[in-house]
């Protein structure tokens, strides 16, 4: 996993609330069996509308998505995170994320930043007024900075450390072999098995 | 201080706890399907890892499987690739798989319980948000993403931060014709699609205790639509009776030991929930959705709401957008809404009691002209049981299509889809834009409402059928 320390890039204002994972990446894209190549499916339905924000020339190459509240609701598809990353987004800012989406994003190195709605609004206005304006998402100092905006954000220490170090979950857990084996040894005999091992 | 059911199950699975870090939890049962697993297996292969506990892992094919001509090659190349990839992965890594055509094949959340693999006090995960279904047994069951699928395959554990707990207490009697589906739709409308966020919901109270296991699964299934991580119901005699004798249920002395443990899985009297909601069952009525999220619902007897009546600006905007997408006007009676398609199936309402319930209404009646009705059993076992009871004949005599088991029109990954602008009454769980096919419009309903709607051609409950007395629903 790529480490995330601080990122500066242009922002895309997505003025929609309750953007569910079906909108982020429609179900028919889930049929792929690889982890890449999802960029064309990102917000597929909306991208067919010429006036959709991602279709505007000025926002090409932007890397920070500033979305309305309740971003990432709906099904648990991790493809939503991959689609955002494949498209080039490094961070998503919203006043509220759905739990599963947030968990998925942090595990994949896409930083999801929760800021108060007023701050999100201010960033959206900034990006609308000046699509070339840059936004800095600084995980080291837990701060988002842009012209006229300086806002701290929270992220639990463990998730932050792993993002900063670029550590994936499995390698960390495999260090706990002894504890896992000890737990397995004391599991009751009545616990279900799918096959006899 | 006492603990809640969710906290007890959690505590019993902690492999490692370090202050300030997520707990490492052991996973008792890992269910897989073709959509969210390929990249996980891919990751294992790339890292040279194996599946740690194939004996706690089970795969089935469901999301992409066709419901017609299942003996023929799958036409859609992408669906075929996903299924073939799952078959190869399961063979390579030694995972038990129930492929299309197998007698144990079906929707993953129908298969786990019917095999007796879903048991009280277990942790169950699957790369699918409706894993919450298994909470009906008093299991802590939740959907995970593909990275987590890979993590569980490799380690049989997951690092997780504790949830908050919410009690939804439903007291009183559900009126006649009001089902578990109506109840959960009413609960979601009350707490909102974000209302359960961060919580494990425990459903309790006299109305819940009276529900059959299948009805409890319908309730827990849709917990995710309220934003909750999981839903749970304390195991009781109904749970034990359902499990006893199933393929993977404990036997002999193990059964006794298990039941003894399962009986301890109740929220202590002095436990405190972080949040509590109380619902009076007797005030409920058949419930349908009018919008594009499962919280946008109302009793069938009401009208399409006026967006202007919402005080909250974002709710108002959401309602406006929903009416536009759904092609509805404010003030229109919900009962006047005509449908083209009726879908009975999914992990929410594709079990035998659901089919019985729909069949009892269709028996001797006809699906209205111009309406297509699909009956898709949740699993092959459910289908076989239905055939044994002659329900398939009731459906086909009424003019409905009797299909093969799978997810089908719940999400339209296979050929069962709505055409743009088509409108369905669906017993599934999500009415998101385009969920059942691009431009399709979905009204979530109970199996009973689905059947009555199919007969009359517009949203309706069995009470609207004037021609005969309505039989009592099976299992509620
Ligand atoms: S039936 Fe629907 S909700 Fe259930 S697992 Fe299949 S697609 Fe998901």
XYZ file of C-alpha atoms and ligand atoms in Angstrom:
681
model
C 0.000 0.000 0.000
C 1.204 3.470 -0.888
C 2.027 5.661 2.112
C 0.018 8.859 2.590
C 1.687 11.767 4.337
C 0.514 14.967 2.773
C -1.125 15.666 -0.552
C -1.792 18.849 -2.454
C -4.040 18.922 -5.467
C -7.007 20.574 -7.096
C -10.479 19.808 -5.776
C -13.752 18.717 -7.370
C -16.949 19.926 -5.684
C -19.582 17.172 -5.714
C -22.736 18.818 -4.457
C -24.755 15.705 -3.841
C -25.661 14.083 -0.564
C -26.200 10.391 0.094
C -24.015 9.322 -2.794
C -24.299 5.546 -2.578
C -21.791 3.022 -3.832
C -24.131 2.106 -6.697
C -23.675 5.668 -7.989
C -19.928 5.602 -7.391
C -19.502 2.392 -9.348
C -22.610 0.744 -10.867
C -23.185 -2.958 -10.267
C -22.237 -4.102 -13.755
C -18.647 -3.023 -13.080
C -18.425 -5.471 -10.206
C -17.963 -8.259 -12.657
C -14.327 -7.479 -13.195
C -11.865 -9.802 -11.479
C -8.924 -7.400 -11.167
C -8.244 -4.455 -8.913
C -7.625 -1.853 -11.589
C -9.357 -0.373 -14.611
C -12.410 0.965 -12.757
C -11.832 4.651 -13.604
C -14.325 4.727 -16.477
C -17.065 3.341 -14.257
C -16.705 6.057 -11.631
C -20.040 7.945 -11.367
C -20.842 6.365 -14.720
C -24.478 7.456 -14.928
C -23.736 11.065 -14.054
C -20.791 11.253 -16.405
C -23.207 10.764 -19.277
C -24.610 14.221 -18.450
C -22.411 16.858 -20.132
C -22.806 19.339 -17.276
C -21.670 16.883 -14.590
C -18.749 18.327 -12.694
C -16.242 15.631 -13.642
C -16.958 16.343 -17.327
C -15.859 19.944 -17.038
C -12.486 20.677 -18.527
C -11.442 22.795 -15.552
C -11.602 19.846 -13.159
C -9.562 17.371 -15.176
C -6.663 16.043 -13.171
C -8.115 17.084 -9.803
C -7.219 14.712 -6.957
C -9.376 15.759 -4.011
C -13.119 15.078 -4.034
C -15.232 17.365 -1.845
C -18.575 15.617 -1.456
C -21.920 16.218 0.234
C -22.935 14.446 3.464
C -23.359 10.656 3.773
C -20.919 9.733 1.064
C -20.504 6.024 0.297
C -23.767 4.612 1.660
C -25.179 1.335 0.379
C -23.456 -1.882 -0.538
C -20.055 -2.803 0.806
C -18.347 -2.891 -2.570
C -14.702 -1.948 -2.237
C -14.697 -1.325 -5.973
C -16.064 2.121 -5.089
C -12.749 2.939 -3.439
C -10.719 1.457 -6.282
C -12.757 3.440 -8.828
C -12.014 6.689 -6.994
C -8.335 5.775 -6.765
C -8.084 4.528 -10.358
C -9.573 7.841 -11.474
C -6.861 9.637 -9.586
C -8.423 10.746 -6.318
C -6.125 10.686 -3.308
C -8.555 12.024 -0.723
C -12.300 12.505 -0.257
C -13.689 15.167 2.047
C -17.249 15.041 3.425
C -19.115 15.865 6.602
C -20.152 12.223 6.974
C -19.156 8.905 5.427
C -20.883 5.538 5.588
C -18.935 3.235 7.924
C -18.096 0.428 5.534
C -16.988 2.797 2.813
C -14.777 4.654 5.250
C -13.196 1.451 6.517
C -12.575 0.295 2.963
C -11.042 3.594 1.935
C -8.575 3.793 4.814
C -7.481 0.208 4.258
C -6.704 0.963 0.634
C -4.847 4.185 1.253
C -7.607 6.556 0.108
C -7.814 9.164 2.841
C -11.374 10.059 3.827
C -11.488 13.277 5.798
C -14.456 14.292 7.935
C -14.916 18.051 8.244
C -17.862 20.114 9.498
C -20.452 20.832 6.792
C -19.597 24.587 6.831
C -15.976 23.793 6.015
C -16.978 21.353 3.287
C -19.234 24.069 1.918
C -16.373 26.585 1.990
C -14.103 24.183 0.100
C -16.825 23.518 -2.465
C -17.340 27.239 -2.973
C -13.629 27.721 -3.373
C -13.330 24.963 -5.969
C -16.347 26.345 -7.816
C -15.047 29.901 -7.840
C -11.552 28.838 -8.835
C -11.126 25.317 -10.196
C -7.356 25.834 -10.176
C -7.295 26.428 -6.408
C -5.241 23.865 -4.532
C -6.235 22.006 -1.429
C -3.703 20.403 0.877
C -4.644 17.356 2.901
C -1.975 16.981 5.520
C -2.141 13.725 7.449
C 1.021 14.459 9.417
C -0.598 17.498 11.025
C -4.181 16.280 10.525
C -5.130 19.428 8.757
C -6.795 20.557 5.548
C -5.548 23.816 4.097
C -6.738 25.907 1.190
C -7.184 29.578 0.506
C -9.287 30.898 3.389
C -9.629 27.435 4.939
C -7.568 25.850 7.678
C -9.316 23.015 9.450
C -8.094 20.209 11.678
C -9.621 16.741 11.343
C -9.712 13.623 13.441
C -8.555 10.169 12.471
C -7.942 7.361 14.851
C -4.281 6.982 15.650
C -3.964 3.426 14.408
C -5.459 4.116 10.993
C -3.299 7.213 10.701
C -0.089 5.380 11.580
C -0.736 2.710 8.991
C -1.531 5.251 6.290
C 1.603 7.198 7.131
C 3.707 4.022 7.023
C 1.856 2.442 4.100
C 1.370 -0.795 6.100
C -1.297 -3.269 5.029
C -3.452 -5.121 7.531
C -2.500 -8.682 6.730
C 1.193 -8.346 7.334
C 0.436 -6.696 10.668
C -1.953 -9.443 11.752
C 0.340 -12.241 10.684
C 2.705 -11.020 13.383
C 0.086 -12.256 15.881
C 0.363 -15.914 14.905
C 0.896 -17.022 18.478
C -2.222 -15.288 19.780
C -4.344 -16.650 16.926
C -3.109 -20.206 17.479
C -3.793 -19.888 21.215
C -7.335 -18.723 20.532
C -7.949 -21.550 18.070
C -6.744 -24.094 20.604
C -9.434 -23.092 23.102
C -12.412 -22.785 20.727
C -15.273 -25.055 21.838
C -15.799 -28.301 19.915
C -19.405 -27.386 19.085
C -18.440 -24.506 16.813
C -19.536 -25.116 13.201
C -17.239 -26.354 10.465
C -17.906 -26.176 6.738
C -15.703 -29.175 6.003
C -13.712 -31.495 8.171
C -10.219 -30.043 8.071
C -22.198 -3.487 34.787
C -23.994 -5.988 32.588
C -23.261 -6.504 28.938
C -25.425 -6.512 25.844
C -25.715 -9.532 23.573
C -23.440 -7.917 20.997
C -20.798 -7.175 23.612
C -20.853 -10.752 24.880
C -20.320 -12.223 21.433
C -17.621 -9.666 20.741
C -15.775 -10.407 23.984
C -15.842 -14.144 23.288
C -13.929 -13.611 20.038
C -11.122 -11.319 21.098
C -7.807 -12.841 20.040
C -5.806 -9.844 21.108
C -6.676 -6.589 22.789
C -4.313 -3.664 23.094
C -5.463 -0.376 24.535
C -5.894 2.231 21.817
C -5.874 -0.283 18.966
C -8.712 -2.165 17.307
C -9.414 -5.587 18.829
C -8.300 -8.564 16.799
C -11.426 -10.745 16.505
C -11.626 -14.395 15.520
C -14.061 -15.188 12.708
C -16.099 -18.389 13.052
C -17.623 -18.457 9.596
C -16.504 -16.817 6.380
C -18.919 -16.905 3.457
C -17.799 -16.126 -0.068
C -19.446 -15.397 -3.395
C -18.150 -14.598 -6.854
C -18.386 -10.809 -6.799
C -16.280 -9.656 -3.868
C -13.779 -12.518 -3.680
C -11.706 -12.568 -6.909
C -9.441 -9.689 -5.948
C -9.000 -11.157 -2.471
C -7.786 -14.481 -3.832
C -5.662 -12.527 -6.288
C -4.016 -10.731 -3.383
C -3.310 -14.023 -1.575
C -1.737 -15.481 -4.667
C 0.439 -12.430 -5.244
C 1.684 -12.518 -1.657
C 2.152 -16.306 -1.641
C -0.391 -16.789 1.152
C -2.864 -19.605 1.780
C -6.371 -19.827 3.247
C -5.798 -20.364 6.953
C -9.052 -22.161 7.803
C -10.743 -23.762 4.814
C -12.901 -25.578 7.378
C -14.504 -22.263 8.375
C -14.987 -21.031 4.815
C -17.810 -21.663 2.352
C -18.472 -20.300 -1.118
C -21.592 -20.192 -3.231
C -22.509 -18.671 -6.580
C -25.407 -16.263 -6.466
C -25.084 -12.683 -7.715
C -24.445 -13.457 -11.391
C -26.208 -16.746 -11.824
C -28.942 -16.925 -14.448
C -32.414 -18.011 -13.362
C -33.311 -19.578 -16.711
C -31.516 -22.212 -18.794
C -28.994 -22.894 -16.079
C -27.722 -25.957 -17.910
C -26.539 -23.808 -20.815
C -23.283 -21.824 -20.847
C -23.732 -18.377 -19.308
C -24.228 -15.916 -22.136
C -22.712 -12.863 -20.497
C -18.931 -13.223 -20.766
C -18.232 -11.144 -17.680
C -20.620 -13.105 -15.461
C -19.115 -16.273 -16.788
C -15.608 -15.026 -15.975
C -16.579 -14.238 -12.391
C -18.095 -17.657 -11.838
C -15.179 -19.412 -13.494
C -12.759 -17.363 -11.408
C -14.523 -18.394 -8.201
C -14.428 -22.040 -9.247
C -10.733 -21.846 -9.993
C -9.959 -19.984 -6.770
C -11.913 -22.446 -4.630
C -10.193 -25.375 -6.335
C -6.734 -23.817 -5.983
C -7.184 -22.887 -2.327
C -9.268 -25.864 -1.207
C -12.464 -23.994 -0.369
C -15.852 -25.743 -0.403
C -18.010 -24.337 -3.184
C -21.633 -24.787 -4.155
C -21.712 -23.877 -7.837
C -24.686 -23.286 -10.087
C -26.538 -26.572 -10.477
C -25.527 -27.858 -7.033
C -28.323 -28.725 -4.614
C -26.872 -26.456 -1.904
C -26.425 -23.482 -4.235
C -28.260 -20.257 -3.490
C -27.967 -16.759 -2.118
C -25.151 -16.842 0.393
C -27.336 -15.529 3.246
C -29.978 -18.161 2.622
C -27.474 -21.002 2.328
C -25.528 -20.379 5.580
C -28.576 -20.591 7.857
C -30.239 -23.478 6.061
C -27.090 -25.608 6.391
C -27.062 -24.863 10.104
C -23.700 -23.107 9.788
C -25.037 -19.840 11.145
C -25.216 -20.384 14.885
C -25.790 -18.255 17.977
C -22.739 -16.589 19.414
C -20.641 -16.953 16.280
C -18.920 -14.259 14.268
C -19.950 -14.403 10.614
C -18.525 -12.282 7.825
C -19.027 -12.084 4.088
C -18.096 -9.588 1.431
C -21.685 -8.480 1.207
C -23.533 -5.912 3.268
C -26.564 -8.120 3.898
C -24.473 -10.447 6.033
C -26.424 -8.795 8.834
C -29.082 -11.444 8.019
C -27.220 -14.006 10.133
C -27.672 -11.831 13.227
C -31.156 -13.339 13.481
C -29.487 -16.282 15.243
C -27.697 -14.126 17.781
C -24.539 -14.179 15.684
C -22.436 -11.072 15.264
C -22.541 -10.890 11.491
C -21.439 -8.098 9.241
C -20.458 -7.240 5.717
C -16.829 -6.630 4.882
C -14.914 -5.243 1.930
C -12.672 -7.221 -0.369
C -9.451 -6.305 1.498
C -11.064 -7.663 4.623
C -12.104 -10.802 2.751
C -8.448 -11.283 1.911
C -7.529 -10.595 5.516
C -9.931 -13.210 6.851
C -8.847 -15.755 4.257
C -5.224 -15.267 5.291
C -5.639 -14.970 9.065
C -9.223 -16.014 10.048
C -9.302 -12.794 12.085
C -10.197 -9.155 11.603
C -8.978 -6.083 13.444
C -12.126 -4.198 14.422
C -12.999 -1.156 16.477
C -15.900 -1.702 18.861
C -19.407 -0.779 17.745
C -21.915 1.201 19.703
C -25.100 -0.597 20.711
C -28.695 0.297 19.934
C -31.859 -1.421 21.121
C -34.923 -1.383 18.903
C -37.689 -2.689 21.107
C -40.900 -3.730 19.398
C -43.729 -4.405 21.804
C -47.277 -5.559 21.150
C -48.887 -7.567 18.379
C -48.372 -7.047 14.682
C -51.844 -6.564 13.162
C -53.080 -9.124 10.618
C -51.404 -8.761 7.260
C -48.427 -6.878 8.711
C -45.177 -8.776 8.247
C -41.562 -8.585 9.321
C -40.816 -6.705 6.102
C -43.357 -4.013 6.936
C -41.888 -3.773 10.411
C -38.304 -3.291 9.250
C -39.342 -0.779 6.568
C -41.186 1.165 9.267
C -38.143 0.991 11.560
C -35.859 2.331 8.812
C -38.305 5.108 7.945
C -38.306 6.035 11.632
C -34.578 6.022 12.339
C -33.419 7.002 8.834
C -30.884 5.468 6.477
C -28.053 6.926 8.556
C -29.718 6.413 11.937
C -28.016 3.132 12.722
C -24.584 4.309 11.743
C -21.824 2.926 13.953
C -24.296 0.728 15.845
C -25.074 -2.901 16.212
C -28.847 -2.958 16.579
C -30.445 -5.520 18.853
C -34.097 -6.110 18.034
C -36.028 -7.143 21.096
C -39.437 -7.056 22.711
C -42.492 -9.265 22.584
C -43.246 -8.713 18.895
C -39.740 -9.839 17.919
C -39.844 -12.884 20.176
C -42.988 -14.076 18.396
C -41.377 -13.984 14.965
C -40.242 -17.138 13.173
C -36.542 -17.522 12.350
C -37.171 -16.592 8.741
C -39.034 -13.430 9.718
C -36.183 -12.563 12.079
C -33.773 -12.947 9.174
C -35.847 -10.482 7.138
C -35.519 -7.954 9.969
C -31.788 -8.384 10.551
C -31.132 -8.465 6.803
C -32.205 -4.859 6.390
C -30.311 -3.471 9.407
C -27.710 -2.276 6.955
C -30.352 -0.112 5.254
C -30.575 1.859 8.476
C -26.809 2.282 8.268
C -26.095 -0.193 11.082
C -23.067 -2.469 11.012
C -25.151 -5.407 12.145
C -28.501 -6.465 13.559
C -29.000 -9.134 16.206
C -31.763 -11.013 17.935
C -31.114 -13.029 21.100
C -31.320 -16.767 20.494
C -34.245 -18.563 22.119
C -36.235 -21.781 21.751
C -37.341 -20.721 18.248
C -33.669 -20.491 17.261
C -32.740 -23.838 18.819
C -35.707 -25.581 17.188
C -34.743 -24.181 13.791
C -31.163 -25.380 14.137
C -31.620 -28.806 15.647
C -30.932 -31.556 13.131
C -29.530 -29.311 10.399
C -26.451 -30.583 8.552
C -23.912 -28.516 10.427
C -25.681 -28.047 13.755
C -23.861 -29.636 16.701
C -24.868 -33.196 17.528
C -25.114 -35.214 20.754
C -23.062 -33.882 23.658
C -21.897 -30.975 21.517
C -25.518 -29.953 21.020
C -26.124 -29.864 24.766
C -22.947 -27.887 25.387
C -23.867 -25.498 22.605
C -27.400 -24.890 23.869
C -26.086 -24.277 27.351
C -23.758 -21.611 25.957
C -26.397 -20.156 23.636
C -28.742 -19.633 26.576
C -26.231 -17.221 28.106
C -26.418 -15.029 25.013
C -28.924 -12.492 26.281
C -28.480 -8.855 27.112
C -28.099 -8.559 30.882
C -30.897 -6.716 32.684
C -28.501 -4.048 33.891
C -26.765 -3.589 30.543
C -27.029 -0.150 28.999
C -27.490 0.499 25.303
C -25.970 3.605 23.768
C -29.291 4.349 22.116
C -32.839 3.011 22.397
C -35.848 3.156 20.094
C -39.283 1.823 20.965
C -41.887 0.800 18.390
C -45.477 -0.158 19.009
C -46.208 -3.111 16.746
C -49.967 -2.695 16.916
C -49.800 0.690 15.184
C -48.089 -0.714 12.094
C -49.608 -1.314 8.674
C -48.360 -2.686 5.341
C -45.503 -0.442 4.351
C -44.054 0.437 0.939
C -41.291 2.720 -0.273
C -41.972 5.588 -2.652
C -38.429 6.945 -3.004
C -34.907 5.905 -3.869
C -33.607 4.904 -0.474
C -35.155 2.388 1.902
C -35.927 5.112 4.448
C -38.292 6.809 2.010
C -41.311 4.702 2.823
C -44.841 5.086 4.154
C -47.884 3.000 5.026
C -49.611 1.814 1.859
C -52.766 3.709 2.796
C -50.960 7.044 2.605
C -49.997 9.335 -0.242
C -46.721 10.194 -1.900
C -45.344 12.894 0.417
C -44.875 16.487 -0.614
C -41.156 17.334 -0.537
C -42.107 20.806 0.714
C -43.335 19.191 3.937
C -39.764 18.301 4.979
C -38.136 20.802 7.275
C -34.656 19.459 6.740
C -33.236 20.912 3.524
C -31.260 17.852 2.507
C -34.261 15.572 3.116
C -36.421 17.890 1.039
C -33.895 17.846 -1.765
C -33.601 14.055 -1.541
C -37.396 13.720 -1.716
C -37.611 16.028 -4.745
C -34.919 14.057 -6.541
C -36.581 10.782 -5.605
C -40.001 11.806 -6.929
C -38.430 12.978 -10.149
C -36.566 9.713 -10.611
C -39.536 7.609 -9.584
C -41.913 9.533 -11.859
C -44.335 10.249 -9.015
C -46.260 13.331 -7.964
C -46.704 14.564 -4.443
C -50.113 13.727 -3.036
C -50.731 10.760 -5.303
C -52.197 7.846 -3.294
C -49.593 5.086 -3.009
C -52.292 2.573 -3.910
C -52.719 4.213 -7.337
C -49.149 3.452 -8.366
C -49.188 0.952 -11.218
C -46.342 -1.524 -11.676
C -45.046 -3.537 -14.652
C -43.015 -6.027 -12.712
C -43.270 -7.866 -9.424
C -40.231 -9.587 -7.962
C -40.456 -12.069 -5.108
C -37.047 -13.238 -3.967
C -33.669 -12.108 -2.507
C -31.992 -12.770 0.822
C -34.608 -10.505 2.400
C -37.699 -12.403 1.284
C -36.703 -15.419 -0.783
C -37.171 -18.155 1.814
C -39.888 -20.787 1.981
C -42.224 -18.829 4.281
C -42.047 -15.897 1.892
C -42.975 -18.116 -1.031
C -45.791 -19.711 0.956
C -47.061 -16.315 1.857
C -47.063 -15.099 -1.761
C -48.572 -18.390 -2.972
C -51.400 -18.238 -0.444
C -52.513 -14.978 -2.042
C -51.960 -16.020 -5.647
C -53.762 -19.318 -5.198
C -56.782 -19.287 -7.493
C -56.020 -15.778 -8.741
C -54.267 -14.373 -11.796
C -51.430 -11.953 -12.234
C -52.900 -8.825 -13.870
C -52.547 -8.345 -17.636
C -49.370 -6.552 -18.575
C -47.645 -7.411 -15.300
C -44.673 -9.748 -15.249
C -44.079 -11.540 -11.982
C -40.835 -13.320 -11.180
C -40.580 -15.786 -8.332
C -36.949 -16.492 -7.544
C -36.310 -18.819 -4.609
C -33.368 -17.890 -2.407
C -31.733 -21.282 -2.762
C -32.121 -24.616 -4.505
C -33.303 -26.133 -1.201
C -36.022 -23.511 -0.958
C -37.002 -24.261 -4.557
C -37.183 -28.000 -3.890
C -39.290 -27.450 -0.795
C -41.627 -25.178 -2.740
C -42.018 -27.798 -5.473
C -42.733 -30.439 -2.861
C -45.517 -28.251 -1.494
C -46.820 -27.533 -4.987
C -46.175 -23.810 -4.706
C -44.500 -23.695 -8.127
C -47.786 -24.868 -9.648
C -49.693 -22.153 -7.832
C -47.294 -19.547 -9.208
C -47.332 -20.756 -12.788
C -51.115 -21.220 -12.756
C -51.413 -17.601 -11.678
C -49.220 -16.558 -14.579
C -46.031 -15.867 -12.614
C -42.623 -17.061 -13.767
C -41.020 -19.700 -11.578
C -37.263 -19.290 -11.798
C -34.039 -20.843 -10.606
C -32.396 -19.737 -7.338
C -30.099 -16.709 -7.069
C -29.959 -12.982 -6.375
C -31.613 -12.230 -9.698
C -33.525 -8.981 -9.898
C -32.469 -7.903 -6.422
C -29.524 -6.235 -8.132
C -29.875 -7.122 -11.786
C -26.378 -8.467 -12.388
C -27.853 -11.357 -14.328
C -30.336 -10.897 -17.214
C -33.264 -10.285 -14.795
C -33.536 -6.515 -14.959
C -35.977 -3.664 -15.223
C -35.960 -1.702 -18.478
C -35.555 2.084 -18.189
C -38.723 3.611 -16.729
C -40.157 0.240 -15.704
C -41.594 0.054 -12.228
C -41.438 -2.855 -9.847
C -42.866 -3.956 -6.553
C -39.962 -5.908 -5.136
C -39.457 -7.940 -1.983
C -35.738 -7.128 -2.055
C -33.959 -4.594 0.110
C -32.725 -1.693 -1.996
C -34.603 0.814 -4.099
C -31.559 2.828 -5.138
C -31.544 4.460 -8.566
C -30.788 1.836 -11.178
C -30.450 -0.986 -8.671
C -32.719 -3.338 -10.611
C -31.643 -2.099 -14.026
C -30.739 1.273 -15.484
C -33.641 3.696 -15.081
C -35.727 1.084 -13.260
C -38.034 2.223 -10.453
C -38.329 0.075 -7.363
C -40.927 -0.038 -4.599
C -39.871 -2.237 -1.705
C -42.696 -4.369 -0.356
C -43.457 -7.527 1.607
C -44.184 -10.817 -0.208
C -47.872 -10.389 0.601
C -48.031 -6.904 -0.811
C -46.045 -8.131 -3.816
C -48.595 -10.848 -4.506
C -51.623 -8.586 -4.074
C -49.913 -5.983 -6.266
C -49.315 -8.569 -8.981
C -53.009 -9.476 -8.980
C -54.326 -5.911 -9.053
C -51.564 -4.295 -11.137
C -51.086 -1.458 -8.654
C -49.567 -1.304 -5.167
C -51.999 -3.150 -2.938
C -52.268 -5.279 0.160
C -54.131 -8.576 0.454
C -56.969 -6.708 2.166
C -57.623 -4.928 -1.131
C -58.489 -8.210 -2.822
C -62.241 -8.254 -2.577
C -62.839 -11.651 -4.086
C -61.960 -13.905 -1.185
C -61.036 -14.066 2.433
C -57.325 -13.667 2.918
C -55.543 -16.541 4.595
C -53.235 -15.834 7.504
C -49.613 -15.438 6.498
C -47.208 -18.282 7.152
C -44.668 -17.479 9.855
C -45.644 -13.792 9.677
S -30.180 -11.222 -2.752
Fe -29.686 -9.094 -3.119
S -29.063 -8.241 -1.188
Fe -29.031 -10.465 -1.010
S -26.941 -11.060 -1.398
Fe -28.049 -11.161 -3.345
S -27.797 -9.150 -4.266
Fe -27.189 -8.955 -2.132
